[in-house]
Tab-separated table of C-alpha atoms and ligand atoms in Angstrom:
chain	number	residue	atom	x	y	z
A	265	MET	CA	0.000	0.000	0.000
A	266	THR	CA	1.407	3.363	-0.977
A	267	THR	CA	0.700	6.675	0.741
A	268	LYS	CA	-0.332	9.701	-1.291
A	269	PRO	CA	2.447	12.288	-1.758
A	270	LEU	CA	0.426	14.930	0.140
A	271	ASP	CA	-0.119	12.637	3.148
A	272	ARG	CA	3.541	11.671	3.145
A	273	LEU	CA	4.762	15.268	2.982
A	274	MET	CA	2.280	16.419	5.633
A	275	PHE	CA	3.523	13.678	7.930
A	276	ALA	CA	7.169	14.540	7.260
A	277	GLN	CA	6.509	18.240	7.964
A	278	GLY	CA	4.559	17.522	11.164
A	279	GLY	CA	1.324	18.959	9.743
A	280	ILE	CA	2.931	22.393	9.314
A	281	CYS	CA	2.965	24.456	6.107
A	282	PHE	CA	6.451	24.430	4.575
A	283	PHE	CA	6.411	28.204	3.973
A	284	CYS	CA	4.448	29.869	6.777
A	285	ASN	CA	4.936	27.351	9.620
A	286	MET	CA	1.225	27.434	10.432
A	287	PRO	CA	-0.767	24.269	11.232
A	288	LEU	CA	-2.061	23.085	7.877
A	289	PRO	CA	-5.548	21.535	7.734
A	290	LYS	CA	-5.653	18.904	5.030
A	291	ALA	CA	-8.468	20.770	3.271
A	292	ASP	CA	-6.110	23.755	2.802
A	293	ALA	CA	-3.073	21.693	1.923
A	294	SER	CA	-1.538	21.117	-1.462
A	295	VAL	CA	1.642	19.747	-2.968
A	296	GLU	CA	3.969	22.459	-4.230
A	297	HIS	CA	6.684	21.554	-6.708
A	298	LEU	CA	9.687	23.697	-5.827
A	299	VAL	CA	10.962	23.419	-9.383
A	300	PRO	CA	7.608	23.541	-11.188
A	301	SER	CA	6.430	20.638	-13.297
A	302	SER	CA	6.264	23.051	-16.231
A	303	ARG	CA	10.044	23.477	-15.877
A	304	ALA	CA	10.684	19.772	-15.695
A	305	GLY	CA	10.618	19.628	-11.888
A	306	SER	CA	10.316	16.068	-10.659
A	307	ASN	CA	7.438	14.547	-8.690
A	308	SER	CA	9.797	13.096	-6.107
A	309	ASP	CA	9.619	14.154	-2.468
A	310	ASP	CA	12.962	15.936	-2.930
A	311	ASN	CA	11.241	18.516	-5.108
A	312	CYS	CA	7.880	18.641	-3.324
A	313	VAL	CA	6.580	20.301	-0.158
A	314	ALA	CA	3.150	20.458	1.470
A	315	CYS	CA	1.917	24.010	1.831
A	316	CYS	CA	-1.175	26.210	1.938
A	317	LYS	CA	-3.138	26.111	-1.310
A	318	ALA	CA	-3.049	29.908	-1.413
A	319	VAL	CA	0.724	30.132	-1.602
A	320	ASN	CA	0.804	27.312	-4.125
A	321	ALA	CA	-1.588	29.326	-6.305
A	322	LEU	CA	0.501	32.463	-5.798
A	323	PHE	CA	3.684	30.692	-6.838
A	324	GLY	CA	1.970	29.251	-9.898
A	325	SER	CA	4.740	28.315	-12.267
A	326	MET	CA	7.344	30.757	-10.908
A	327	SER	CA	10.871	29.510	-11.092
A	328	LEU	CA	12.527	28.391	-7.883
A	329	LYS	CA	14.607	31.570	-8.032
A	330	GLU	CA	11.488	33.777	-8.132
A	331	LYS	CA	9.919	31.854	-5.238
A	332	ILE	CA	13.011	32.354	-3.099
A	333	ARG	CA	12.776	36.088	-3.816
A	334	VAL	CA	9.106	36.121	-2.706
A	335	VAL	CA	9.991	34.310	0.517
A	336	LEU	CA	12.952	36.604	1.232
A	337	ASN	CA	10.798	39.682	0.603
A	338	GLN	CA	8.721	38.730	3.664
A	339	ASN	CA	11.732	39.368	5.939
A	340	GLY	CA	11.421	36.124	7.850
A	341	LYS	CA	7.726	36.638	8.646
A	342	PHE	CA	6.347	34.720	5.740
A	343	VAL	CA	2.563	34.437	5.837
A	344	CYS	CA	0.685	32.460	3.228
A	345	PRO	CA	-1.919	34.783	1.643
A	346	ASN	CA	-4.948	32.786	2.802
A	347	GLY	CA	-6.071	34.018	6.233
A	348	ASN	CA	-5.390	30.518	7.567
A	349	GLY	CA	-5.316	30.262	11.362
A	350	LYS	CA	-3.548	33.218	12.923
A	351	ALA	CA	-2.058	34.169	9.590
A	352	GLN	CA	-3.012	37.504	8.125
A	353	PRO	CA	-5.156	37.505	5.002
A	354	SER	CA	-2.740	39.760	3.195
A	355	PRO	CA	1.043	40.013	3.267
A	356	VAL	CA	0.788	43.810	3.524
A	357	ALA	CA	2.615	45.020	6.620
A	358	PRO	CA	0.444	46.829	9.195
A	359	ALA	CA	0.920	50.582	9.366
A	360	LYS	CA	3.506	51.606	11.912
A	361	ALA	CA	2.288	53.626	14.884
A	362	ALA	CA	3.221	57.277	14.816
A	363	PRO	CA	6.519	57.875	16.605
A	364	VAL	CA	6.069	59.122	20.149
A	365	PRO	CA	7.907	62.416	20.716
A	366	PRO	CA	10.621	62.126	23.345
A	367	LYS	CA	9.325	63.054	26.784
A	368	ILE	CA	11.019	66.119	28.187
A	369	ASP	CA	11.735	66.070	31.921
A	370	ASN	CA	10.430	69.503	32.928
A	371	TYR	CA	11.881	69.212	36.427
A	372	ALA	CA	15.395	68.601	35.113
A	373	VAL	CA	15.058	71.381	32.527
A	374	VAL	CA	13.844	73.897	35.105
A	375	LEU	CA	16.454	72.922	37.654
A	376	ALA	CA	19.250	73.286	35.100
A	377	ASP	CA	17.901	76.682	34.062
A	378	LEU	CA	17.691	77.931	37.652
A	379	LYS	CA	21.272	76.794	38.328
A	380	LYS	CA	22.454	78.618	35.225
A	381	ARG	CA	20.755	81.854	36.234
A	382	GLY	CA	23.037	82.429	39.196
A	383	ALA	CA	22.250	85.761	40.864
A	384	SER	CA	19.441	86.573	38.454
A	385	ARG	CA	17.083	83.925	39.808
A	386	PRO	CA	13.516	85.057	40.356
A	387	ARG	CA	12.972	86.279	43.910
A	388	LYS	CA	9.200	86.106	43.961
A	389	VAL	CA	6.865	83.129	43.566
A	390	GLU	CA	4.969	84.739	40.687
A	391	THR	CA	8.203	85.542	38.842
A	392	LEU	CA	9.439	82.004	39.474
A	393	LYS	CA	6.247	80.643	37.938
A	394	SER	CA	6.532	82.760	34.799
A	395	THR	CA	10.231	81.887	34.541
A	396	ILE	CA	9.369	78.176	34.705
A	397	ARG	CA	6.629	78.605	32.082
A	398	ALA	CA	9.094	80.329	29.735
A	399	THR	CA	11.827	77.747	30.375
A	400	VAL	CA	9.475	74.859	29.643
A	401	LYS	CA	8.243	76.585	26.478
A	402	ASN	CA	11.829	77.201	25.318
A	403	ALA	CA	12.524	73.487	25.788
A	404	LYS	CA	9.588	72.773	23.417
A	405	SER	CA	7.764	71.074	26.265
A	406	SER	CA	4.509	71.993	27.982
A	407	ILE	CA	3.243	72.299	31.524
A	408	THR	CA	-0.213	72.754	33.018
A	409	GLU	CA	-0.833	74.938	36.074
A	410	PRO	CA	-1.300	71.927	38.413
A	411	GLN	CA	1.931	70.429	37.014
A	412	LEU	CA	3.633	73.761	37.626
A	413	GLU	CA	2.494	73.729	41.266
A	414	THR	CA	3.704	70.145	41.633
A	415	LEU	CA	7.054	70.991	40.066
A	416	ILE	CA	7.559	73.864	42.521
A	417	LYS	CA	6.570	71.557	45.403
A	418	HIS	CA	9.206	69.074	44.228
A	419	LEU	CA	11.804	71.830	44.158
A	420	GLN	CA	10.827	72.681	47.756
A	421	VAL	CA	10.754	69.083	48.967
A	422	ASN	CA	14.189	68.488	47.456
A	423	GLY	CA	15.465	71.584	49.252
A	424	LYS	CA	16.335	73.398	45.982
A	425	VAL	CA	13.891	76.200	46.552
A	426	ILE	CA	12.825	77.775	49.806
A	427	ILE	CA	9.590	79.726	49.716
A	428	ALA	CA	8.693	82.081	52.526
A	429	ASP	CA	5.431	83.875	51.922
A	430	THR	CA	5.903	85.282	48.383
A	431	LYS	CA	9.725	85.372	48.571
A	432	VAL	CA	11.904	82.683	47.012
A	433	SER	CA	15.464	81.727	47.868
A	434	TYR	CA	17.623	78.954	46.445
A	435	SER	CA	19.939	76.197	47.532
A	436	LEU	CA	21.146	74.826	44.190
B	540	LIG	ZN1	1.261	28.370	4.592
């Protein structure tokens, strides 16, 4: 009793599509001739693989060279174009998410600016606030009023800024 080529190849490949590595239901499976029959490729198992019908149809009678190019073009994420299992229905890459702008550390920016200012540091809370707003804006960042209050609290907690009533002194 002889086994059919497809059954034999499926067994040898562990039920996995040769190209996309996805589990291959027999209903979706077909025998692909690596060197196509139309180019005198043999029917032996050396020249045949079991794979998704969809990729077999896509390959048609491409030469082995063309098929290798198709596989390489998928950059190691080859997906048969059939929506089989978890595979995507189309080999088109998903759109990349928009790049996230780098997060600017307002605290560090403000602290560096205050250090740099030396004797010309703001002496009043209101002036300090407007200085911080300008510094953050210059750094192409943004700050809300509650964030501004929090930032000043951090400066106080860390002992960088001492606020007495409306007067500000520094320990930078
Ligand atoms: Zn496949």
